[in-house]
mmCIF file of C-alpha atoms in Angstrom:
data_model
loop_
_atom_site.group_PDB
_atom_site.id
_atom_site.type_symbol
_atom_site.label_atom_id
_atom_site.label_comp_id
_atom_site.label_asym_id
_atom_site.label_seq_id
_atom_site.Cartn_x
_atom_site.Cartn_y
_atom_site.Cartn_z
ATOM 1 C CA MET A 1 0.000 0.000 0.000
ATOM 2 C CA LYS A 2 1.294 3.449 -0.928
ATOM 3 C CA ILE A 3 0.665 6.024 1.810
ATOM 4 C CA VAL A 4 1.370 9.750 1.473
ATOM 5 C CA VAL A 5 1.297 12.165 4.412
ATOM 6 C CA LEU A 6 0.901 15.662 2.979
ATOM 7 C CA ASP A 7 1.481 17.892 6.030
ATOM 8 C CA ALA A 8 3.138 16.007 8.845
ATOM 9 C CA TYR A 9 4.956 18.822 10.650
ATOM 10 C CA ALA A 10 2.117 20.590 12.479
ATOM 11 C CA GLY A 11 0.979 17.427 14.251
ATOM 12 C CA ASN A 12 4.437 15.973 14.653
ATOM 13 C CA PRO A 13 7.269 18.510 14.532
ATOM 14 C CA GLY A 14 9.709 15.777 15.510
ATOM 15 C CA ASP A 15 8.716 14.787 19.042
ATOM 16 C CA LEU A 16 6.489 11.857 17.978
ATOM 17 C CA SER A 17 7.020 8.824 15.747
ATOM 18 C CA TRP A 18 5.498 7.825 12.412
ATOM 19 C CA ASP A 19 6.780 4.255 12.794
ATOM 20 C CA GLU A 20 3.327 2.698 13.263
ATOM 21 C CA VAL A 21 2.097 4.326 10.053
ATOM 22 C CA ARG A 22 5.230 3.265 8.185
ATOM 23 C CA LYS A 23 4.520 -0.365 9.124
ATOM 24 C CA LEU A 24 1.288 -0.226 7.104
ATOM 25 C CA GLY A 25 2.858 0.384 3.712
ATOM 26 C CA ASP A 26 5.308 2.266 1.528
ATOM 27 C CA CYS A 27 5.102 5.682 3.171
ATOM 28 C CA ASP A 28 6.168 9.126 1.929
ATOM 29 C CA ILE A 29 6.001 11.790 4.626
ATOM 30 C CA TYR A 30 6.155 15.487 3.769
ATOM 31 C CA ASP A 31 6.341 18.239 6.384
ATOM 32 C CA ARG A 32 4.295 20.553 4.174
ATOM 33 C CA THR A 33 2.727 20.359 0.716
ATOM 34 C CA ALA A 34 1.755 23.352 -1.389
ATOM 35 C CA PRO A 35 -1.609 22.914 -3.161
ATOM 36 C CA GLU A 36 0.044 22.749 -6.583
ATOM 37 C CA LEU A 37 2.175 19.777 -5.458
ATOM 38 C CA VAL A 38 -0.647 17.580 -4.143
ATOM 39 C CA ILE A 39 -1.335 15.686 -7.378
ATOM 40 C CA ASP A 40 2.342 14.998 -8.077
ATOM 41 C CA ARG A 41 3.070 13.791 -4.564
ATOM 42 C CA ALA A 42 -0.074 11.667 -4.215
ATOM 43 C CA ARG A 43 -0.181 10.317 -7.783
ATOM 44 C CA ASP A 44 0.512 6.693 -6.794
ATOM 45 C CA ALA A 45 -1.104 6.792 -3.364
ATOM 46 C CA GLU A 46 -3.922 4.522 -2.271
ATOM 47 C CA ALA A 47 -4.069 6.368 1.070
ATOM 48 C CA VAL A 48 -3.478 10.064 1.737
ATOM 49 C CA LEU A 49 -3.270 11.614 5.195
ATOM 50 C CA THR A 50 -3.886 15.341 5.454
ATOM 51 C CA ASN A 51 -4.424 17.865 8.201
ATOM 52 C CA LYS A 52 -5.001 21.180 6.423
ATOM 53 C CA VAL A 53 -3.913 20.535 2.819
ATOM 54 C CA PRO A 54 -7.145 20.606 0.768
ATOM 55 C CA LEU A 55 -8.269 17.746 -1.423
ATOM 56 C CA HIS A 56 -10.823 19.319 -3.737
ATOM 57 C CA ARG A 57 -12.624 17.651 -6.614
ATOM 58 C CA LYS A 58 -9.755 18.589 -8.936
ATOM 59 C CA GLU A 59 -7.203 16.655 -6.878
ATOM 60 C CA ILE A 60 -9.522 13.729 -6.184
ATOM 61 C CA GLU A 61 -10.371 13.244 -9.865
ATOM 62 C CA ALA A 62 -6.671 13.376 -10.776
ATOM 63 C CA LEU A 63 -5.797 10.562 -8.340
ATOM 64 C CA PRO A 64 -7.427 7.381 -9.711
ATOM 65 C CA LYS A 65 -5.526 5.073 -7.329
ATOM 66 C CA LEU A 66 -6.767 6.917 -4.245
ATOM 67 C CA LYS A 67 -9.076 4.836 -2.028
ATOM 68 C CA TYR A 68 -8.669 6.378 1.415
ATOM 69 C CA ILE A 69 -8.287 9.887 2.864
ATOM 70 C CA GLY A 70 -7.453 10.154 6.537
ATOM 71 C CA VAL A 71 -8.057 13.649 7.885
ATOM 72 C CA MET A 72 -5.657 14.219 10.766
ATOM 73 C CA ALA A 73 -8.105 16.525 12.553
ATOM 74 C CA THR A 74 -11.716 16.635 13.686
ATOM 75 C CA GLY A 75 -12.950 19.095 11.068
ATOM 76 C CA PHE A 76 -12.989 17.597 7.576
ATOM 77 C CA ASN A 77 -13.999 20.574 5.431
ATOM 78 C CA VAL A 78 -10.590 20.354 3.695
ATOM 79 C CA VAL A 79 -11.951 17.390 1.710
ATOM 80 C CA ASP A 80 -14.650 17.505 -0.966
ATOM 81 C CA ILE A 81 -16.766 14.770 0.585
ATOM 82 C CA ASP A 82 -19.178 14.564 -2.352
ATOM 83 C CA ALA A 83 -16.339 14.049 -4.827
ATOM 84 C CA ALA A 84 -14.714 11.461 -2.568
ATOM 85 C CA SER A 85 -17.971 9.520 -2.248
ATOM 86 C CA GLN A 86 -18.591 9.603 -5.990
ATOM 87 C CA HIS A 87 -15.179 8.019 -6.527
ATOM 88 C CA GLY A 88 -15.597 5.393 -3.835
ATOM 89 C CA ILE A 89 -13.051 6.952 -1.497
ATOM 90 C CA THR A 90 -13.417 6.393 2.242
ATOM 91 C CA VAL A 91 -12.813 9.530 4.329
ATOM 92 C CA THR A 92 -12.172 9.391 8.077
ATOM 93 C CA ASN A 93 -11.484 11.965 10.767
ATOM 94 C CA VAL A 94 -10.276 12.009 14.380
ATOM 95 C CA PRO A 95 -13.045 13.036 16.767
ATOM 96 C CA ALA A 96 -12.588 14.244 20.342
ATOM 97 C CA TYR A 97 -8.787 13.871 20.579
ATOM 98 C CA SER A 98 -8.254 17.504 21.656
ATOM 99 C CA THR A 99 -11.276 18.013 23.916
ATOM 100 C CA ALA A 100 -9.377 18.619 27.153
ATOM 101 C CA SER A 101 -6.727 20.801 25.514
ATOM 102 C CA VAL A 102 -9.231 23.037 23.720
ATOM 103 C CA ALA A 103 -11.375 23.467 26.828
ATOM 104 C CA GLN A 104 -8.206 24.355 28.748
ATOM 105 C CA LEU A 105 -7.310 27.123 26.284
ATOM 106 C CA VAL A 106 -10.849 28.538 26.456
ATOM 107 C CA PHE A 107 -10.281 29.197 30.136
ATOM 108 C CA ALA A 108 -6.691 30.299 29.628
ATOM 109 C CA HIS A 109 -8.050 33.080 27.424
ATOM 110 C CA LEU A 110 -10.957 33.807 29.733
ATOM 111 C CA LEU A 111 -8.854 34.000 32.894
ATOM 112 C CA ASN A 112 -6.247 36.133 31.149
ATOM 113 C CA MET A 113 -8.948 38.615 30.145
ATOM 114 C CA CYS A 114 -10.672 38.609 33.540
ATOM 115 C CA ASP A 115 -7.502 38.798 35.648
ATOM 116 C CA SER A 116 -5.281 40.635 33.117
ATOM 117 C CA VAL A 117 -2.527 38.071 33.674
ATOM 118 C CA GLN A 118 -0.517 39.034 30.593
ATOM 119 C CA HIS A 119 -0.903 42.757 31.354
ATOM 120 C CA TYR A 120 0.166 42.496 34.995
ATOM 121 C CA SER A 121 3.151 40.289 34.256
ATOM 122 C CA GLN A 122 4.361 42.898 31.762
ATOM 123 C CA GLU A 123 3.725 45.706 34.265
ATOM 124 C CA VAL A 124 5.713 43.937 36.980
ATOM 125 C CA HIS A 125 8.642 43.245 34.640
ATOM 126 C CA ALA A 126 8.556 46.921 33.661
ATOM 127 C CA GLY A 127 9.106 47.883 37.320
ATOM 128 C CA LYS A 128 5.622 49.249 38.038
ATOM 129 C CA TRP A 129 5.092 47.164 41.180
ATOM 130 C CA CYS A 130 8.574 47.954 42.482
ATOM 131 C CA HIS A 131 7.707 51.656 42.525
ATOM 132 C CA CYS A 132 4.161 51.271 43.859
ATOM 133 C CA ALA A 133 3.201 52.937 47.146
ATOM 134 C CA ASP A 134 1.003 49.970 48.153
ATOM 135 C CA PHE A 135 1.481 46.217 48.594
ATOM 136 C CA THR A 136 -0.826 45.696 45.619
ATOM 137 C CA TYR A 137 -0.758 47.242 42.173
ATOM 138 C CA VAL A 138 -4.082 47.399 40.315
ATOM 139 C CA ASN A 139 -4.811 49.564 37.285
ATOM 140 C CA THR A 140 -7.432 47.485 35.454
ATOM 141 C CA PRO A 141 -10.743 45.921 36.530
ATOM 142 C CA ILE A 142 -10.468 42.383 37.936
ATOM 143 C CA ILE A 143 -13.519 40.266 37.111
ATOM 144 C CA GLU A 144 -14.821 37.315 39.135
ATOM 145 C CA LEU A 145 -16.444 34.584 37.034
ATOM 146 C CA ALA A 146 -18.652 33.069 39.756
ATOM 147 C CA GLY A 147 -22.248 34.045 39.064
ATOM 148 C CA LYS A 148 -21.550 35.132 35.477
ATOM 149 C CA THR A 149 -23.344 33.475 32.553
ATOM 150 C CA MET A 150 -21.415 31.319 30.104
ATOM 151 C CA GLY A 151 -23.093 30.889 26.711
ATOM 152 C CA ILE A 152 -21.859 27.888 24.701
ATOM 153 C CA VAL A 153 -22.625 27.621 20.990
ATOM 154 C CA GLY A 154 -22.508 23.897 20.200
ATOM 155 C CA LEU A 155 -22.614 21.231 22.884
ATOM 156 C CA GLY A 156 -20.476 18.412 21.499
ATOM 157 C CA HIS A 157 -17.491 16.936 23.320
ATOM 158 C CA ILE A 158 -15.663 20.267 23.688
ATOM 159 C CA GLY A 159 -18.771 22.287 24.500
ATOM 160 C CA GLN A 160 -19.668 19.844 27.259
ATOM 161 C CA ALA A 161 -16.126 19.936 28.656
ATOM 162 C CA VAL A 162 -16.303 23.744 28.750
ATOM 163 C CA ALA A 163 -19.684 23.519 30.477
ATOM 164 C CA ARG A 164 -18.292 21.251 33.198
ATOM 165 C CA ILE A 165 -15.441 23.654 33.947
ATOM 166 C CA ALA A 166 -17.771 26.659 33.941
ATOM 167 C CA LEU A 167 -20.151 24.940 36.363
ATOM 168 C CA ALA A 168 -17.214 24.041 38.614
ATOM 169 C CA MET A 169 -16.387 27.772 38.710
ATOM 170 C CA ASP A 170 -19.961 28.538 39.828
ATOM 171 C CA MET A 171 -20.947 30.100 36.516
ATOM 172 C CA ARG A 172 -24.447 29.842 35.114
ATOM 173 C CA VAL A 173 -24.335 27.912 31.844
ATOM 174 C CA GLN A 174 -26.617 28.079 28.828
ATOM 175 C CA ALA A 175 -26.187 26.545 25.404
ATOM 176 C CA PHE A 176 -27.431 26.712 21.840
ATOM 177 C CA THR A 177 -27.647 23.113 20.675
ATOM 178 C CA SER A 178 -29.766 20.730 18.638
ATOM 179 C CA LYS A 179 -30.004 18.428 21.669
ATOM 180 C CA PRO A 180 -33.297 18.485 23.627
ATOM 181 C CA GLN A 181 -33.231 19.992 27.120
ATOM 182 C CA GLN A 182 -33.585 16.572 28.755
ATOM 183 C CA ALA A 183 -30.384 15.406 27.040
ATOM 184 C CA LEU A 184 -28.320 18.336 28.331
ATOM 185 C CA PRO A 185 -25.983 17.949 31.318
ATOM 186 C CA ALA A 186 -27.399 18.981 34.673
ATOM 187 C CA GLY A 187 -27.107 22.721 35.174
ATOM 188 C CA VAL A 188 -27.078 23.619 31.457
ATOM 189 C CA ALA A 189 -30.103 25.474 30.034
ATOM 190 C CA LYS A 190 -31.059 25.296 26.354
ATOM 191 C CA VAL A 191 -31.645 28.732 24.750
ATOM 192 C CA GLU A 192 -32.074 30.200 21.284
ATOM 193 C CA LEU A 193 -29.001 31.662 19.601
ATOM 194 C CA ASP A 194 -29.931 35.352 19.723
ATOM 195 C CA SER A 195 -30.975 35.036 23.352
ATOM 196 C CA LEU A 196 -27.629 33.415 24.162
ATOM 197 C CA PHE A 197 -25.719 36.327 22.628
ATOM 198 C CA ALA A 198 -27.908 38.899 24.388
ATOM 199 C CA THR A 199 -27.817 37.429 27.887
ATOM 200 C CA SER A 200 -24.365 35.807 28.235
ATOM 201 C CA ASP A 201 -21.375 37.421 29.909
ATOM 202 C CA VAL A 202 -19.112 35.043 27.976
ATOM 203 C CA VAL A 203 -19.933 33.521 24.577
ATOM 204 C CA THR A 204 -17.705 30.652 23.435
ATOM 205 C CA LEU A 205 -17.997 28.956 20.037
ATOM 206 C CA HIS A 206 -17.809 25.163 19.674
ATOM 207 C CA CYS A 207 -19.793 24.425 16.529
ATOM 208 C CA PRO A 208 -18.669 23.130 13.114
ATOM 209 C CA LEU A 209 -18.112 25.384 10.121
ATOM 210 C CA ASN A 210 -20.744 24.936 7.419
ATOM 211 C CA ALA A 211 -22.988 27.068 5.229
ATOM 212 C CA SER A 212 -25.343 27.869 8.102
ATOM 213 C CA THR A 213 -22.633 28.813 10.623
ATOM 214 C CA ARG A 214 -20.248 30.805 8.420
ATOM 215 C CA ASN A 215 -20.195 34.414 9.721
ATOM 216 C CA MET A 216 -22.792 33.516 12.350
ATOM 217 C CA VAL A 217 -21.119 36.099 14.612
ATOM 218 C CA ASP A 218 -21.855 39.119 12.446
ATOM 219 C CA ALA A 219 -22.470 42.802 13.159
ATOM 220 C CA ARG A 220 -26.099 42.159 14.111
ATOM 221 C CA ARG A 221 -25.273 39.466 16.678
ATOM 222 C CA LEU A 222 -22.375 41.462 18.099
ATOM 223 C CA LYS A 223 -24.782 44.338 18.734
ATOM 224 C CA LEU A 224 -26.893 41.985 20.855
ATOM 225 C CA MET A 225 -24.022 41.395 23.261
ATOM 226 C CA LYS A 226 -23.482 43.239 26.523
ATOM 227 C CA PRO A 227 -20.720 45.887 26.428
ATOM 228 C CA THR A 228 -19.112 43.971 29.321
ATOM 229 C CA ALA A 229 -19.219 40.644 27.437
ATOM 230 C CA ILE A 230 -16.376 38.487 26.153
ATOM 231 C CA LEU A 231 -16.330 36.428 22.940
ATOM 232 C CA ILE A 232 -14.088 33.353 22.626
ATOM 233 C CA ASN A 233 -13.480 31.429 19.395
ATOM 234 C CA THR A 234 -11.415 28.247 19.479
ATOM 235 C CA ALA A 235 -13.548 26.504 16.831
ATOM 236 C CA ARG A 236 -13.204 27.849 13.270
ATOM 237 C CA GLY A 237 -12.153 31.333 12.142
ATOM 238 C CA PRO A 238 -14.896 31.882 9.532
ATOM 239 C CA LEU A 239 -17.598 31.547 12.191
ATOM 240 C CA VAL A 240 -16.823 35.214 12.923
ATOM 241 C CA ASP A 241 -17.015 38.273 10.699
ATOM 242 C CA GLU A 242 -13.587 39.583 11.661
ATOM 243 C CA ALA A 243 -14.109 43.136 10.407
ATOM 244 C CA ALA A 244 -17.336 43.405 12.402
ATOM 245 C CA LEU A 245 -15.642 42.018 15.509
ATOM 246 C CA ALA A 246 -12.753 44.466 15.173
ATOM 247 C CA GLN A 247 -15.197 47.358 14.940
ATOM 248 C CA ALA A 248 -17.217 46.114 17.928
ATOM 249 C CA LEU A 249 -14.087 45.827 20.069
ATOM 250 C CA LYS A 250 -12.732 49.230 19.061
ATOM 251 C CA SER A 251 -16.057 50.954 19.739
ATOM 252 C CA GLY A 252 -16.547 49.370 23.163
ATOM 253 C CA GLN A 253 -19.537 47.383 21.954
ATOM 254 C CA LEU A 254 -18.060 44.424 23.828
ATOM 255 C CA MET A 255 -15.221 44.209 26.321
ATOM 256 C CA ALA A 256 -12.803 41.726 24.784
ATOM 257 C CA ALA A 257 -12.309 38.690 22.595
ATOM 258 C CA GLY A 258 -10.060 35.646 22.832
ATOM 259 C CA ILE A 259 -9.287 34.103 19.442
ATOM 260 C CA ASP A 260 -7.316 30.957 18.568
ATOM 261 C CA VAL A 261 -8.528 30.579 14.971
ATOM 262 C CA MET A 262 -8.840 33.024 12.076
ATOM 263 C CA SER A 263 -10.496 33.096 8.678
ATOM 264 C CA LYS A 264 -7.122 32.708 6.964
ATOM 265 C CA GLU A 265 -4.220 30.956 8.640
ATOM 266 C CA PRO A 266 -1.616 32.293 8.972
ATOM 267 C CA PRO A 267 -3.507 35.615 8.972
ATOM 268 C CA ALA A 268 -2.761 38.396 6.543
ATOM 269 C CA ALA A 269 -0.696 41.216 8.071
ATOM 270 C CA ASP A 270 -3.591 43.622 7.492
ATOM 271 C CA ASN A 271 -6.198 41.502 9.285
ATOM 272 C CA PRO A 272 -8.145 44.088 11.319
ATOM 273 C CA LEU A 273 -8.065 42.040 14.517
ATOM 274 C CA LEU A 274 -4.269 42.231 14.718
ATOM 275 C CA ALA A 275 -4.496 45.949 15.424
ATOM 276 C CA VAL A 276 -7.050 45.664 18.256
ATOM 277 C CA ASP A 277 -5.579 45.721 21.772
ATOM 278 C CA ASN A 278 -8.556 44.034 23.447
ATOM 279 C CA CYS A 279 -8.459 41.110 21.029
ATOM 280 C CA TYR A 280 -6.206 38.406 22.497
ATOM 281 C CA ILE A 281 -4.973 36.082 19.758
ATOM 282 C CA THR A 282 -3.150 32.765 19.966
ATOM 283 C CA PRO A 283 -1.877 31.052 16.787
ATOM 284 C CA HIS A 284 -4.229 28.023 16.536
ATOM 285 C CA ILE A 285 -2.630 26.165 19.450
ATOM 286 C CA ALA A 286 -5.671 24.817 21.337
ATOM 287 C CA TRP A 287 -5.223 21.364 19.780
ATOM 288 C CA ALA A 288 -1.436 21.264 19.983
ATOM 289 C CA SER A 289 -0.547 19.896 23.424
ATOM 290 C CA LYS A 290 1.721 16.879 23.177
ATOM 291 C CA GLU A 291 -0.895 14.780 24.918
ATOM 292 C CA ALA A 292 -3.523 15.689 22.317
ATOM 293 C CA ARG A 293 -1.138 15.111 19.416
ATOM 294 C CA VAL A 294 -0.231 11.654 20.747
ATOM 295 C CA ARG A 295 -3.939 10.784 20.798
ATOM 296 C CA LEU A 296 -4.319 12.249 17.306
ATOM 297 C CA LEU A 297 -1.552 10.140 15.793
ATOM 298 C CA ASP A 298 -2.786 7.037 17.614
ATOM 299 C CA VAL A 299 -6.282 7.438 16.137
ATOM 300 C CA VAL A 300 -4.946 8.324 12.667
ATOM 301 C CA THR A 301 -3.046 5.028 12.738
ATOM 302 C CA ALA A 302 -5.997 3.070 14.139
ATOM 303 C CA ASN A 303 -8.298 4.523 11.463
ATOM 304 C CA LEU A 304 -5.937 3.391 8.709
ATOM 305 C CA LYS A 305 -5.556 -0.079 10.250
ATOM 306 C CA ALA A 306 -9.338 -0.441 10.492
ATOM 307 C CA TYR A 307 -9.723 0.541 6.839
ATOM 308 C CA LEU A 308 -7.129 -2.024 5.787
ATOM 309 C CA ALA A 309 -8.972 -4.652 7.826
ATOM 310 C CA GLY A 310 -12.153 -3.887 5.909
ATOM 311 C CA LYS A 311 -13.920 -2.409 8.943
ATOM 312 C CA PRO A 312 -13.402 1.381 8.679
ATOM 313 C CA VAL A 313 -14.190 3.560 11.695
ATOM 314 C CA ASN A 314 -14.699 7.316 12.155
ATOM 315 C CA VAL A 315 -15.998 7.495 8.588
ATOM 316 C CA VAL A 316 -17.348 10.902 7.527
ATOM 317 C CA SER A 317 -18.051 10.090 3.883
ATOM 318 C CA PRO A 318 -21.533 8.695 3.016
#
């Protein structure tokens, strides 16, 4: 079996091993693959593994030997699923491997914004505390989360993990979800989307990107939010209209935002959010703990083994 890994570096920059994948066939592993090189590199492949390198209809139709696409991530919008199905190609993904890590970063952002951790560390290193007249140095509001309302958009594995942490911090929790109220975890209230934006102190996004969710956080929904509210996006960049968010943050329409994903990655230098002080941005790292990446590679390998055994798992193609 010929296996081609198109973009190995992000998931395994050298601290993990591809040996278990190599055991399954003749394996070519590339750190990165530009879109124009996909067809050349995968020409003889029966199996292709990709994280963020797209496999559109053009590539799929140019690869007649291709029988399996393993997406090395949870989101699989990098693959044209219809084209893959039409050509009899099995597509799999890796669900839930990064749940704990993503939920952790949600609260890393939230606690940084509420306690100004980054700001105060910089102030102390700049000597501000050394020259303070008091034992404490405070020049920004400090916000307690207990009693505040957390609004979660999407209540899958990550959304539920975020809900558990929020409840443990004595926050009120509400969610927009397709699940009925009786299926929700204890302490989580089901609400409509506009109501969630209007009544939450923190809104955090944990839904997939599709036609109905693209730009769901637009100028209209941002206007619904409290001026003291915080928006967090660790899901997909295009869920948010970035220009509208930049304007809302600059105008004081909402207090702050914590962003780990952007509409284009890496972002363009002129992305409006990069110039907004109260937008805290991390470079798509929520999934990238070593623990999560070990789980990712383990499931990628298990998915491929299951396909070879004729019993594919985690299949996302019809």
